[in-house]
mmCIF file with all atom_site columns, C-alpha atoms in Angstrom:
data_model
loop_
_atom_site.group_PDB
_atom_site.id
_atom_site.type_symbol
_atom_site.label_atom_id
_atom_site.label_alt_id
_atom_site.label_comp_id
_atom_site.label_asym_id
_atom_site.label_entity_id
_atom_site.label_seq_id
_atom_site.pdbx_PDB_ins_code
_atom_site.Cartn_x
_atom_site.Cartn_y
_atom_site.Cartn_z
_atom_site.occupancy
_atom_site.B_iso_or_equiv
_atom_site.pdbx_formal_charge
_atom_site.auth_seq_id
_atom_site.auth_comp_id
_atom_site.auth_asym_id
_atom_site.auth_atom_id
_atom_site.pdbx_PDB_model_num
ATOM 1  C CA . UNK A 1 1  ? -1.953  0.331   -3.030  1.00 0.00 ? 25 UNK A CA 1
ATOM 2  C CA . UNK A 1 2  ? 0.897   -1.074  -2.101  1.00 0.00 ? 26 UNK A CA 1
ATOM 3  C CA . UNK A 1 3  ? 2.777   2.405   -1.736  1.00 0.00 ? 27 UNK A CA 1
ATOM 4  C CA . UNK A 1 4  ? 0.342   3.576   0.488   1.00 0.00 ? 28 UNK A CA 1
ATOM 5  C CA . UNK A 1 5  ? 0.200   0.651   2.885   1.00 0.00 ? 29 UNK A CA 1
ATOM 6  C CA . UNK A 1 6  ? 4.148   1.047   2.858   1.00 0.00 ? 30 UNK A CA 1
ATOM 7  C CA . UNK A 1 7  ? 3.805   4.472   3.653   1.00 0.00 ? 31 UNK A CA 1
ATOM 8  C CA . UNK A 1 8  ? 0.695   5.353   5.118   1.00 0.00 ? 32 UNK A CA 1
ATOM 9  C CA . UNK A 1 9  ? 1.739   6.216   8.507   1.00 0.00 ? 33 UNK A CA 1
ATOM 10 C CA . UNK A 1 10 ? 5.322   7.727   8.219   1.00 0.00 ? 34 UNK A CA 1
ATOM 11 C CA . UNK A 1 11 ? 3.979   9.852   5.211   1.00 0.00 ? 35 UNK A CA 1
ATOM 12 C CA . UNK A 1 12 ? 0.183   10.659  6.442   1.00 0.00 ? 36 UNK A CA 1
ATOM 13 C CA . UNK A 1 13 ? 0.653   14.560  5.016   1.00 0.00 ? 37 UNK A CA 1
ATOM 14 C CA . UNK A 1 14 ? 1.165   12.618  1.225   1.00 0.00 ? 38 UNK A CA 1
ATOM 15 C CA . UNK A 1 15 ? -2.652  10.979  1.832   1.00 0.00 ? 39 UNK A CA 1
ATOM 16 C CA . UNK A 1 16 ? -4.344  12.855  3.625   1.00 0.00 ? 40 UNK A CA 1
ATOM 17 C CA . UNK A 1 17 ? -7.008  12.433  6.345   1.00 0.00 ? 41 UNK A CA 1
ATOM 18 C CA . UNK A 1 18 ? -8.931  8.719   6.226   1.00 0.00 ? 42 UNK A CA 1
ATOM 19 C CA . UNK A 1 19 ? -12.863 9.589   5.922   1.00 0.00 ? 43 UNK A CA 1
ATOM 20 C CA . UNK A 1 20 ? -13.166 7.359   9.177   1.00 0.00 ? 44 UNK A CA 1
ATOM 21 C CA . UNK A 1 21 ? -10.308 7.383   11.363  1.00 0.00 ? 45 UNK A CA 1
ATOM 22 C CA . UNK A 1 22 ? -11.343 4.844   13.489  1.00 0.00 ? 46 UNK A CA 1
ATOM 23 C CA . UNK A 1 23 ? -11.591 2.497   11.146  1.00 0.00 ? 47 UNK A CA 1
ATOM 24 C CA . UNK A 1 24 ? -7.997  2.270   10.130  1.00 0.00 ? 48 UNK A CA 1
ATOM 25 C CA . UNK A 1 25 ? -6.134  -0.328  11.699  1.00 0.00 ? 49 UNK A CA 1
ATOM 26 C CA . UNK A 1 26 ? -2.590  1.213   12.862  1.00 0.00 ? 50 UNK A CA 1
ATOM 27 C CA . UNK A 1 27 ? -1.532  -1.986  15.057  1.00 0.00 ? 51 UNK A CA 1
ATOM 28 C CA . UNK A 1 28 ? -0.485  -4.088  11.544  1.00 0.00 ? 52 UNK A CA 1
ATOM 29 C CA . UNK A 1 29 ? 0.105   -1.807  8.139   1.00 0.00 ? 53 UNK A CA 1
ATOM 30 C CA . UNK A 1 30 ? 1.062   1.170   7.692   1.00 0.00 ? 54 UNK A CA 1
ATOM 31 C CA . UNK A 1 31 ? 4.937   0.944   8.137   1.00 0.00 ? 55 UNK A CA 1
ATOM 32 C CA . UNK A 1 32 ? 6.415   -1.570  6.135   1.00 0.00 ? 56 UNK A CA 1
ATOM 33 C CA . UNK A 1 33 ? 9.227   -0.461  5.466   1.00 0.00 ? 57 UNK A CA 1
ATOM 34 C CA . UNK A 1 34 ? 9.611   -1.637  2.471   1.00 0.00 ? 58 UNK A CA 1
ATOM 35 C CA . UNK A 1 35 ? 12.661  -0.974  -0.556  1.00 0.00 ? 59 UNK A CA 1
ATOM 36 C CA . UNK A 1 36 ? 11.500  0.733   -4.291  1.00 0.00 ? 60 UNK A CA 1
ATOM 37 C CA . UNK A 1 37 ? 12.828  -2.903  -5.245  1.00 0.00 ? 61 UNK A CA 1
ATOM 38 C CA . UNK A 1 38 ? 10.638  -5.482  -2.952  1.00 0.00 ? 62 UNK A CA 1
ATOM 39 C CA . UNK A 1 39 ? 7.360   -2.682  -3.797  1.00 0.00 ? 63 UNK A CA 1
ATOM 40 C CA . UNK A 1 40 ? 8.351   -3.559  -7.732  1.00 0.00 ? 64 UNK A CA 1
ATOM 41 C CA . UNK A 1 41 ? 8.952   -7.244  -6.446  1.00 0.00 ? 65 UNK A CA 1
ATOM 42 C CA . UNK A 1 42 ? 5.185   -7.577  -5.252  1.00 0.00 ? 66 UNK A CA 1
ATOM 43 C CA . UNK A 1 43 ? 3.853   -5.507  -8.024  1.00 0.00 ? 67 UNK A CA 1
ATOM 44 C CA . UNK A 1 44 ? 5.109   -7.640  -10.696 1.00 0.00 ? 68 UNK A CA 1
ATOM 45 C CA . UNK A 1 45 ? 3.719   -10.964 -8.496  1.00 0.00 ? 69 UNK A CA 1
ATOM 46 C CA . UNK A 1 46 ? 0.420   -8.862  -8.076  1.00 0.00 ? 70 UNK A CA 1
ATOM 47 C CA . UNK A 1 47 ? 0.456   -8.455  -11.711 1.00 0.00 ? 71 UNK A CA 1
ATOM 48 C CA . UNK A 1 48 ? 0.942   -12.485 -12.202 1.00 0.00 ? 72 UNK A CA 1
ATOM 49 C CA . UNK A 1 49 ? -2.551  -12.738 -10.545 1.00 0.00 ? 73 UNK A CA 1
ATOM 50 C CA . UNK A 1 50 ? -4.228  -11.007 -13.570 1.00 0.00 ? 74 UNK A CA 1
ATOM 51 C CA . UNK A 1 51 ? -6.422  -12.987 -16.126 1.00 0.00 ? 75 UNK A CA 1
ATOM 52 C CA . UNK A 1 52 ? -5.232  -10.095 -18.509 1.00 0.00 ? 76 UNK A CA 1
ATOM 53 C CA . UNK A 1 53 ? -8.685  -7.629  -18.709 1.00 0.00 ? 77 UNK A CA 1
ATOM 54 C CA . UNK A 1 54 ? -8.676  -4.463  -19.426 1.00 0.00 ? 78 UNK A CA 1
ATOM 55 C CA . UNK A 1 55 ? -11.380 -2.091  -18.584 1.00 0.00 ? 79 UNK A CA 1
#
């Protein structure tokens, strides 16, 4: 998730067309511009949020 908000519009050809285009907010996300390292940064801190289940 976090890859593809970084991403999302300076890569669109890697995912593709949104089902409804006029829903996708362009003015905020999409061009983070963040490093491999801060992505890994906020993963890891994402992954601090978890109570540990796995499906």
């Amino acid at each position: 998730v976090v890859e593809f908000y970084n991403t999302r519009d300076v890569e669109p050809q890697r995912w593709g067309e949104a089902e409804v285009p006029e829903t996708v907010n362009r003015d905020e996300l999409g061009n983070l511009r963040l490093t491999d390292r801060e992505i890994d940064a906020i993963v890891a801190f994402l992954n601090t949020l978890s109570d540990g289940y796995q499906p």
